PDB file of C-alpha atoms in Angstrom:
ATOM      1  CA  UNK A  25      33.822 -81.379  99.708  1.00 43.00           C
ATOM      2  CA  UNK A  26      30.638 -78.871  99.256  1.00 44.00           C
ATOM      3  CA  UNK A  27      31.209 -76.748  95.796  1.00 46.00           C
ATOM      4  CA  UNK A  28      28.755 -73.927  95.396  1.00 52.00           C
ATOM      5  CA  UNK A  29      27.847 -74.391  91.936  1.00 52.00           C
ATOM      6  CA  UNK A  30      26.177 -71.418  91.425  1.00 66.00           C
ATOM      7  CA  UNK A  31      29.037 -68.851  92.429  1.00 72.00           C
ATOM      8  CA  UNK A  32      31.604 -71.626  90.383  1.00 70.00           C
ATOM      9  CA  UNK A  33      29.334 -71.845  87.100  1.00 78.00           C
ATOM     10  CA  UNK A  34      29.015 -67.951  87.440  1.00 85.00           C
ATOM     11  CA  UNK A  35      32.751 -68.077  87.549  1.00 84.00           C
ATOM     12  CA  UNK A  36      33.722 -70.919  84.526  1.00 86.00           C
ATOM     13  CA  UNK A  37      30.913 -68.875  82.495  1.00 89.00           C
ATOM     14  CA  UNK A  38      33.363 -65.871  82.858  1.00 91.00           C
ATOM     15  CA  UNK A  39      36.446 -67.684  82.188  1.00 91.00           C
ATOM     16  CA  UNK A  40      35.138 -69.224  79.086  1.00 91.00           C
ATOM     17  CA  UNK A  41      33.736 -66.222  77.474  1.00 93.00           C
ATOM     18  CA  UNK A  42      36.920 -65.041  78.263  1.00 93.00           C
ATOM     19  CA  UNK A  43      38.638 -68.159  76.260  1.00 92.00           C
ATOM     20  CA  UNK A  44      36.197 -67.171  73.192  1.00 93.00           C
ATOM     21  CA  UNK A  45      36.849 -63.492  72.637  1.00 93.00           C
ATOM     22  CA  UNK A  46      40.379 -65.069  72.855  1.00 92.00           C
ATOM     23  CA  UNK A  47      39.909 -67.663  70.575  1.00 93.00           C
ATOM     24  CA  UNK A  48      37.616 -65.697  67.802  1.00 94.00           C
ATOM     25  CA  UNK A  49      40.385 -62.894  67.773  1.00 93.00           C
ATOM     26  CA  UNK A  50      42.829 -65.889  66.722  1.00 92.00           C
ATOM     27  CA  UNK A  51      39.672 -66.504  63.769  1.00 94.00           C
ATOM     28  CA  UNK A  52      41.080 -63.160  61.611  1.00 91.00           C
ATOM     29  CA  UNK A  53      44.822 -64.647  61.634  1.00 92.00           C
ATOM     30  CA  UNK A  54      43.302 -68.156  60.504  1.00 93.00           C
ATOM     31  CA  UNK A  55      40.866 -66.701  57.930  1.00 92.00           C
ATOM     32  CA  UNK A  56      43.534 -64.987  56.241  1.00 91.00           C
ATOM     33  CA  UNK A  57      45.617 -67.864  56.717  1.00 89.00           C
ATOM     34  CA  UNK A  58      43.317 -70.086  54.730  1.00 90.00           C
ATOM     35  CA  UNK A  59      43.139 -67.948  52.150  1.00 89.00           C
ATOM     36  CA  UNK A  60      46.656 -67.752  51.429  1.00 86.00           C
ATOM     37  CA  UNK A  61      46.264 -71.088  51.058  1.00 83.00           C
ATOM     38  CA  UNK A  62      43.711 -72.246  49.007  1.00 83.00           C
ATOM     39  CA  UNK A  63      45.347 -70.317  45.882  1.00 79.00           C
ATOM     40  CA  UNK A  64      48.056 -73.105  46.147  1.00 80.00           C
ATOM     41  CA  UNK A  65      46.207 -75.666  47.088  1.00 78.00           C
ATOM     42  CA  UNK A  66      43.657 -75.686  44.504  1.00 74.00           C
ATOM     43  CA  UNK A  67      46.388 -74.421  41.804  1.00 76.00           C
ATOM     44  CA  UNK A  68      48.384 -77.590  42.166  1.00 72.00           C
ATOM     45  CA  UNK A  69      47.740 -79.716  45.258  1.00 64.00           C
ATOM     46  CA  UNK A  70      50.315 -82.427  44.186  1.00 70.00           C
ATOM     47  CA  UNK A  71      53.589 -80.670  43.821  1.00 79.00           C
ATOM     48  CA  UNK A  72      55.273 -80.284  47.225  1.00 80.00           C
ATOM     49  CA  UNK A  73      54.191 -76.405  47.898  1.00 79.00           C
ATOM     50  CA  UNK A  74      50.617 -78.194  47.671  1.00 81.00           C
ATOM     51  CA  UNK A  75      50.969 -81.131  50.007  1.00 84.00           C
ATOM     52  CA  UNK A  76      52.761 -78.387  52.539  1.00 86.00           C
ATOM     53  CA  UNK A  77      49.547 -76.599  52.102  1.00 87.00           C
ATOM     54  CA  UNK A  78      47.381 -79.623  52.680  1.00 88.00           C
ATOM     55  CA  UNK A  79      49.089 -80.732  56.028  1.00 88.00           C
ATOM     56  CA  UNK A  80      49.277 -77.233  57.288  1.00 89.00           C
ATOM     57  CA  UNK A  81      45.496 -76.716  56.531  1.00 91.00           C
ATOM     58  CA  UNK A  82      44.234 -79.954  57.769  1.00 90.00           C
ATOM     59  CA  UNK A  83      45.579 -79.405  60.928  1.00 88.00           C
ATOM     60  CA  UNK A  84      43.660 -75.966  61.094  1.00 90.00           C
ATOM     61  CA  UNK A  85      40.780 -77.729  60.050  1.00 92.00           C
ATOM     62  CA  UNK A  86      41.663 -80.282  62.821  1.00 87.00           C
ATOM     63  CA  UNK A  87      42.058 -77.720  66.482  1.00 87.00           C
ATOM     64  CA  UNK A  88      38.646 -75.677  64.958  1.00 91.00           C
ATOM     65  CA  UNK A  89      36.486 -79.257  64.652  1.00 88.00           C
ATOM     66  CA  UNK A  90      37.924 -79.418  67.748  1.00 83.00           C
ATOM     67  CA  UNK A  91      37.064 -76.369  69.471  1.00 90.00           C
ATOM     68  CA  UNK A  92      34.511 -74.391  67.941  1.00 94.00           C
ATOM     69  CA  UNK A  93      32.032 -76.330  68.703  1.00 90.00           C
ATOM     70  CA  UNK A  94      32.832 -76.272  72.008  1.00 91.00           C
ATOM     71  CA  UNK A  95      32.649 -72.877  72.329  1.00 92.00           C
ATOM     72  CA  UNK A  96      28.924 -73.086  71.398  1.00 91.00           C
ATOM     73  CA  UNK A  97      29.913 -72.191  66.703  1.00 94.00           C
ATOM     74  CA  UNK A  98      29.132 -75.175  65.719  1.00 92.00           C
ATOM     75  CA  UNK A  99      28.032 -74.674  62.220  1.00 95.00           C
ATOM     76  CA  UNK A 100      32.283 -73.428  62.097  1.00 96.00           C
ATOM     77  CA  UNK A 101      32.912 -76.848  63.837  1.00 93.00           C
ATOM     78  CA  UNK A 102      30.907 -79.013  60.861  1.00 93.00           C
ATOM     79  CA  UNK A 103      32.656 -76.789  57.917  1.00 95.00           C
ATOM     80  CA  UNK A 104      36.047 -77.617  59.207  1.00 94.00           C
ATOM     81  CA  UNK A 105      35.021 -81.509  60.648  1.00 91.00           C
ATOM     82  CA  UNK A 106      34.556 -81.376  56.833  1.00 93.00           C
ATOM     83  CA  UNK A 107      37.954 -79.780  55.694  1.00 93.00           C
ATOM     84  CA  UNK A 108      39.589 -81.959  57.806  1.00 90.00           C
ATOM     85  CA  UNK A 109      38.609 -85.000  56.953  1.00 90.00           C
ATOM     86  CA  UNK A 110      38.500 -84.241  53.193  1.00 90.00           C
ATOM     87  CA  UNK A 111      41.771 -82.687  53.949  1.00 89.00           C
ATOM     88  CA  UNK A 112      43.186 -86.286  55.155  1.00 86.00           C
ATOM     89  CA  UNK A 113      41.332 -88.305  51.977  1.00 87.00           C
ATOM     90  CA  UNK A 114      43.051 -85.850  49.529  1.00 87.00           C
ATOM     91  CA  UNK A 115      46.924 -86.012  51.273  1.00 86.00           C
ATOM     92  CA  UNK A 116      46.039 -89.847  51.008  1.00 85.00           C
ATOM     93  CA  UNK A 117      45.999 -90.111  47.266  1.00 84.00           C
ATOM     94  CA  UNK A 118      42.171 -89.432  47.152  1.00 82.00           C
ATOM     95  CA  UNK A 119      42.196 -86.349  44.097  1.00 79.00           C
ATOM     96  CA  UNK A 120      38.399 -87.101  43.155  1.00 81.00           C
ATOM     97  CA  UNK A 121      37.747 -85.215  46.588  1.00 81.00           C
ATOM     98  CA  UNK A 122      39.326 -82.141  45.423  1.00 78.00           C
ATOM     99  CA  UNK A 123      36.449 -81.171  43.007  1.00 79.00           C
ATOM    100  CA  UNK A 124      34.333 -80.034  45.272  1.00 86.00           C
ATOM    101  CA  UNK A 125      36.775 -79.274  48.047  1.00 88.00           C
ATOM    102  CA  UNK A 126      36.995 -75.450  46.696  1.00 86.00           C
ATOM    103  CA  UNK A 127      33.969 -75.609  48.052  1.00 90.00           C
ATOM    104  CA  UNK A 128      34.092 -76.809  51.070  1.00 92.00           C
ATOM    105  CA  UNK A 129      36.975 -74.108  51.546  1.00 92.00           C
ATOM    106  CA  UNK A 130      34.727 -71.580  50.814  1.00 92.00           C
ATOM    107  CA  UNK A 131      32.139 -72.264  52.799  1.00 94.00           C
ATOM    108  CA  UNK A 132      35.044 -73.219  55.874  1.00 95.00           C
ATOM    109  CA  UNK A 133      35.759 -69.358  54.984  1.00 94.00           C
ATOM    110  CA  UNK A 134      32.504 -67.945  55.255  1.00 95.00           C
ATOM    111  CA  UNK A 135      31.584 -69.898  58.866  1.00 96.00           C
ATOM    112  CA  UNK A 136      35.465 -68.436  60.162  1.00 96.00           C
ATOM    113  CA  UNK A 137      34.119 -64.486  59.026  1.00 95.00           C
ATOM    114  CA  UNK A 138      30.553 -65.501  60.223  1.00 95.00           C
ATOM    115  CA  UNK A 139      31.903 -65.840  63.282  1.00 95.00           C
ATOM    116  CA  UNK A 140      34.451 -62.953  63.667  1.00 94.00           C
ATOM    117  CA  UNK A 141      31.177 -60.912  62.103  1.00 93.00           C
ATOM    118  CA  UNK A 142      29.100 -61.437  64.127  1.00 88.00           C
ATOM    119  CA  UNK A 143      31.383 -60.908  67.707  1.00 78.00           C
ATOM    120  CA  UNK A 144      32.596 -58.004  66.468  1.00 66.00           C
ATOM    121  CA  UNK A 145      29.210 -56.058  66.265  1.00 54.00           C
TER     122      UNK A 145
ATOM    123  CA  UNK B  27      38.789 -99.699 100.206  1.00 51.00           C
ATOM    124  CA  UNK B  28      36.321 -97.798  98.443  1.00 59.00           C
ATOM    125  CA  UNK B  29      37.477 -95.589  94.655  1.00 76.00           C
ATOM    126  CA  UNK B  30      37.081 -92.494  94.465  1.00 88.00           C
ATOM    127  CA  UNK B  31      37.186 -90.450  91.816  1.00 95.00           C
ATOM    128  CA  UNK B  32      39.247 -87.177  92.182  1.00 96.00           C
ATOM    129  CA  UNK B  33      42.209 -87.027  90.031  1.00 98.00           C
ATOM    130  CA  UNK B  34      42.088 -86.310  86.408  1.00 98.00           C
ATOM    131  CA  UNK B  35      45.023 -86.659  83.859  1.00 98.00           C
ATOM    132  CA  UNK B  36      43.755 -85.058  80.497  1.00 98.00           C
ATOM    133  CA  UNK B  37      45.668 -85.501  77.702  1.00 98.00           C
ATOM    134  CA  UNK B  38      45.123 -83.253  74.472  1.00 96.00           C
ATOM    135  CA  UNK B  39      47.199 -81.546  72.116  1.00 92.00           C
ATOM    136  CA  UNK B  40      44.997 -78.466  71.556  1.00 90.00           C
ATOM    137  CA  UNK B  41      45.301 -75.378  74.222  1.00 91.00           C
ATOM    138  CA  UNK B  42      41.492 -74.485  73.945  1.00 91.00           C
ATOM    139  CA  UNK B  43      40.290 -77.451  74.991  1.00 93.00           C
ATOM    140  CA  UNK B  44      43.045 -78.461  78.029  1.00 96.00           C
ATOM    141  CA  UNK B  45      42.342 -74.685  79.037  1.00 94.00           C
ATOM    142  CA  UNK B  46      38.400 -75.505  79.262  1.00 94.00           C
ATOM    143  CA  UNK B  47      38.375 -79.052  80.806  1.00 96.00           C
ATOM    144  CA  UNK B  48      40.687 -77.854  83.082  1.00 96.00           C
ATOM    145  CA  UNK B  49      38.164 -75.190  84.030  1.00 94.00           C
ATOM    146  CA  UNK B  50      35.511 -76.541  83.483  1.00 94.00           C
ATOM    147  CA  UNK B  51      36.276 -80.299  85.718  1.00 96.00           C
ATOM    148  CA  UNK B  52      37.580 -78.159  88.549  1.00 95.00           C
ATOM    149  CA  UNK B  53      34.911 -75.423  89.178  1.00 92.00           C
ATOM    150  CA  UNK B  54      32.085 -78.041  88.451  1.00 92.00           C
ATOM    151  CA  UNK B  55      33.652 -80.931  88.801  1.00 93.00           C
ATOM    152  CA  UNK B  56      35.296 -80.360  92.305  1.00 94.00           C
ATOM    153  CA  UNK B  57      38.320 -82.561  90.792  1.00 97.00           C
ATOM    154  CA  UNK B  58      42.147 -82.181  90.832  1.00 98.00           C
ATOM    155  CA  UNK B  59      43.122 -81.669  86.672  1.00 98.00           C
ATOM    156  CA  UNK B  60      46.902 -82.510  85.485  1.00 98.00           C
ATOM    157  CA  UNK B  61      46.496 -81.736  81.641  1.00 98.00           C
ATOM    158  CA  UNK B  62      49.602 -83.050  79.393  1.00 97.00           C
ATOM    159  CA  UNK B  63      50.205 -81.518  75.683  1.00 97.00           C
ATOM    160  CA  UNK B  64      50.714 -85.011  74.285  1.00 97.00           C
ATOM    161  CA  UNK B  65      51.099 -88.958  74.674  1.00 97.00           C
ATOM    162  CA  UNK B  66      54.665 -88.557  75.684  1.00 97.00           C
ATOM    163  CA  UNK B  67      54.103 -86.284  78.404  1.00 97.00           C
ATOM    164  CA  UNK B  68      51.388 -88.311  80.138  1.00 97.00           C
ATOM    165  CA  UNK B  69      53.705 -90.940  80.611  1.00 97.00           C
ATOM    166  CA  UNK B  70      55.935 -88.950  82.696  1.00 96.00           C
ATOM    167  CA  UNK B  71      53.665 -87.416  84.438  1.00 97.00           C
ATOM    168  CA  UNK B  72      51.129 -90.411  85.394  1.00 97.00           C
ATOM    169  CA  UNK B  73      54.350 -91.917  88.024  1.00 96.00           C
ATOM    170  CA  UNK B  74      54.034 -88.418  89.854  1.00 97.00           C
ATOM    171  CA  UNK B  75      50.349 -87.169  89.828  1.00 97.00           C
ATOM    172  CA  UNK B  76      49.198 -90.880  90.282  1.00 97.00           C
ATOM    173  CA  UNK B  77      45.441 -90.052  88.783  1.00 97.00           C
ATOM    174  CA  UNK B  78      42.470 -92.107  89.268  1.00 96.00           C
ATOM    175  CA  UNK B  79      41.671 -92.044  85.872  1.00 97.00           C
ATOM    176  CA  UNK B  80      42.850 -90.544  82.457  1.00 97.00           C
ATOM    177  CA  UNK B  81      41.008 -88.367  79.944  1.00 98.00           C
ATOM    178  CA  UNK B  82      42.875 -89.052  76.710  1.00 97.00           C
ATOM    179  CA  UNK B  83      42.045 -87.330  72.826  1.00 94.00           C
ATOM    180  CA  UNK B  84      42.039 -89.187  70.200  1.00 92.00           C
ATOM    181  CA  UNK B  85      43.233 -87.685  67.707  1.00 87.00           C
ATOM    182  CA  UNK B  86      46.911 -86.307  68.555  1.00 89.00           C
ATOM    183  CA  UNK B  87      50.168 -85.646  66.730  1.00 87.00           C
ATOM    184  CA  UNK B  88      52.673 -88.616  67.096  1.00 90.00           C
ATOM    185  CA  UNK B  89      51.849 -90.569  69.878  1.00 94.00           C
ATOM    186  CA  UNK B  90      47.951 -90.531  69.092  1.00 93.00           C
ATOM    187  CA  UNK B  91      45.185 -91.389  71.728  1.00 94.00           C
ATOM    188  CA  UNK B  92      45.315 -95.433  71.444  1.00 93.00           C
ATOM    189  CA  UNK B  93      48.699 -95.361  70.976  1.00 95.00           C
ATOM    190  CA  UNK B  94      49.349 -93.595  74.376  1.00 96.00           C
ATOM    191  CA  UNK B  95      46.497 -96.163  76.007  1.00 95.00           C
ATOM    192  CA  UNK B  96      49.035 -99.123  75.063  1.00 94.00           C
ATOM    193  CA  UNK B  97      52.028 -97.492  76.213  1.00 95.00           C
ATOM    194  CA  UNK B  98      50.510 -96.159  79.194  1.00 94.00           C
ATOM    195  CA  UNK B  99      48.670 -99.873  80.017  1.00 91.00           C
ATOM    196  CA  UNK B 100      52.729-101.034  79.863  1.00 92.00           C
ATOM    197  CA  UNK B 101      53.232 -99.270  83.384  1.00 90.00           C
ATOM    198  CA  UNK B 102      51.830-101.825  85.520  1.00 86.00           C
ATOM    199  CA  UNK B 103      51.042 -99.390  88.362  1.00 90.00           C
ATOM    200  CA  UNK B 104      48.385 -98.033  85.005  1.00 91.00           C
ATOM    201  CA  UNK B 105      47.563-101.176  83.571  1.00 87.00           C
ATOM    202  CA  UNK B 106      44.090-100.994  85.140  1.00 89.00           C
ATOM    203  CA  UNK B 107      43.823 -97.245  84.670  1.00 93.00           C
ATOM    204  CA  UNK B 108      40.211 -96.323  83.856  1.00 94.00           C
ATOM    205  CA  UNK B 109      40.477 -94.072  80.101  1.00 96.00           C
ATOM    206  CA  UNK B 110      37.975 -92.080  78.635  1.00 96.00           C
ATOM    207  CA  UNK B 111      38.728 -91.233  75.307  1.00 95.00           C
ATOM    208  CA  UNK B 112      37.510 -88.069  73.657  1.00 93.00           C
ATOM    209  CA  UNK B 113      36.741 -87.612  70.137  1.00 88.00           C
ATOM    210  CA  UNK B 114      34.491 -85.778  67.304  1.00 80.00           C
ATOM    211  CA  UNK B 115      31.568 -87.033  66.547  1.00 62.00           C
ATOM    212  CA  UNK B 116      31.942 -91.221  65.731  1.00 67.00           C
ATOM    213  CA  UNK B 117      29.794 -94.203  64.917  1.00 63.00           C
ATOM    214  CA  UNK B 118      28.998 -96.938  66.938  1.00 64.00           C
ATOM    215  CA  UNK B 119      31.165 -99.314  65.316  1.00 72.00           C
ATOM    216  CA  UNK B 120      34.294 -96.639  66.394  1.00 77.00           C
ATOM    217  CA  UNK B 121      32.795 -96.915  70.216  1.00 80.00           C
ATOM    218  CA  UNK B 122      32.989-100.581  70.078  1.00 82.00           C
ATOM    219  CA  UNK B 123      36.423-100.372  68.606  1.00 86.00           C
ATOM    220  CA  UNK B 124      37.430 -98.079  71.726  1.00 88.00           C
ATOM    221  CA  UNK B 125      36.044-100.493  73.719  1.00 86.00           C
ATOM    222  CA  UNK B 126      38.162-103.617  72.531  1.00 87.00           C
ATOM    223  CA  UNK B 127      40.949-100.754  73.470  1.00 88.00           C
ATOM    224  CA  UNK B 128      40.145-101.283  76.992  1.00 89.00           C
ATOM    225  CA  UNK B 129      37.614 -97.648  76.963  1.00 93.00           C
ATOM    226  CA  UNK B 130      35.810 -96.470  80.671  1.00 94.00           C
ATOM    227  CA  UNK B 131      33.479 -94.832  77.592  1.00 93.00           C
ATOM    228  CA  UNK B 132      33.801 -91.887  74.799  1.00 93.00           C
ATOM    229  CA  UNK B 133      32.446 -88.693  75.437  1.00 93.00           C
ATOM    230  CA  UNK B 134      32.115 -86.339  72.045  1.00 89.00           C
ATOM    231  CA  UNK B 135      33.243 -83.560  70.964  1.00 88.00           C
ATOM    232  CA  UNK B 136      32.759 -80.351  71.064  1.00 88.00           C
ATOM    233  CA  UNK B 137      31.340 -81.453  74.034  1.00 91.00           C
ATOM    234  CA  UNK B 138      29.451 -79.358  76.945  1.00 91.00           C
ATOM    235  CA  UNK B 139      31.850 -77.696  79.693  1.00 92.00           C
ATOM    236  CA  UNK B 140      28.927 -77.267  81.958  1.00 92.00           C
ATOM    237  CA  UNK B 141      28.270 -81.149  81.900  1.00 94.00           C
ATOM    238  CA  UNK B 142      31.528 -82.503  81.665  1.00 96.00           C
ATOM    239  CA  UNK B 143      31.475 -83.430  85.081  1.00 96.00           C
ATOM    240  CA  UNK B 144      28.716 -85.359  84.922  1.00 96.00           C
ATOM    241  CA  UNK B 145      29.562 -87.578  81.623  1.00 96.00           C
ATOM    242  CA  UNK B 146      32.129 -88.232  83.546  1.00 97.00           C
ATOM    243  CA  UNK B 147      31.077 -89.076  86.714  1.00 95.00           C
ATOM    244  CA  UNK B 148      28.601 -91.308  85.024  1.00 94.00           C
ATOM    245  CA  UNK B 149      31.046 -93.317  82.977  1.00 95.00           C
ATOM    246  CA  UNK B 150      33.317 -93.539  86.508  1.00 94.00           C
ATOM    247  CA  UNK B 151      29.576 -94.759  87.866  1.00 92.00           C
ATOM    248  CA  UNK B 152      28.952 -97.383  85.569  1.00 89.00           C
ATOM    249  CA  UNK B 153      32.669 -99.248  84.700  1.00 85.00           C
ATOM    250  CA  UNK B 154      33.934 -98.882  87.687  1.00 77.00           C
ATOM    251  CA  UNK B 155      31.185 -98.574  89.799  1.00 68.00           C
ATOM    252  CA  UNK B 156      32.591 -96.509  92.682  1.00 55.00           C
ATOM    253  CA  UNK B 157      32.139 -93.668  94.472  1.00 52.00           C
ATOM    254  CA  UNK B 158      33.103 -89.491  93.197  1.00 57.00           C
ATOM    255  CA  UNK B 159      34.526 -87.150  94.983  1.00 56.00           C
TER     256      UNK B 159
END
């Protein structure tokens, strides 16, 4: 089966660009969610609210870690992966990681906001 | 009879990744792709779709990639289905773990949609040693 690679690549790029736009639009809501849970987690990671917040954050970070790089936002993907990795360890009881976790979350938020700003220029 | 790679079953919990992967593999590779959001869905869809290969996300909630592979291998018609894992950048020791599970190969995330078909083609050629549609 012959495939017209030129036109199929162009069509693919257009469709990916469209998906990228939707991805960035959803990031605005993600930034708000992360900001909201940041206070909860840092205040009380060990209580029920903190644990629920950590689980939610872990899922958010996991999703972004997998998708951001594929859409070309590699710095965001790296920041998300770091949050996901440390979040998993904190949920598993490694409280020592909490000390630097605030910085990781701030970096994560900064990267999210940077992507949103860069595509709204 | 020569085995041709035409139909790919893609198992991935993240909707964006499912969509980009399907677009990329169909538009660039000319494959027929069926997407599933979970291992459980994959087990139901595989007997109907009859894939030539399964592209399987490692980290999924509930039934993860390795568990899905194990369950799929228990179905006699899929006990030798070639499987490619997709996962975040990993250490070489983890690659050998996936080899031991019976994976044909591993593709790391993030991936380039434009070259994903080529990566799958390469793994198919070296692992299964047959032609690609």
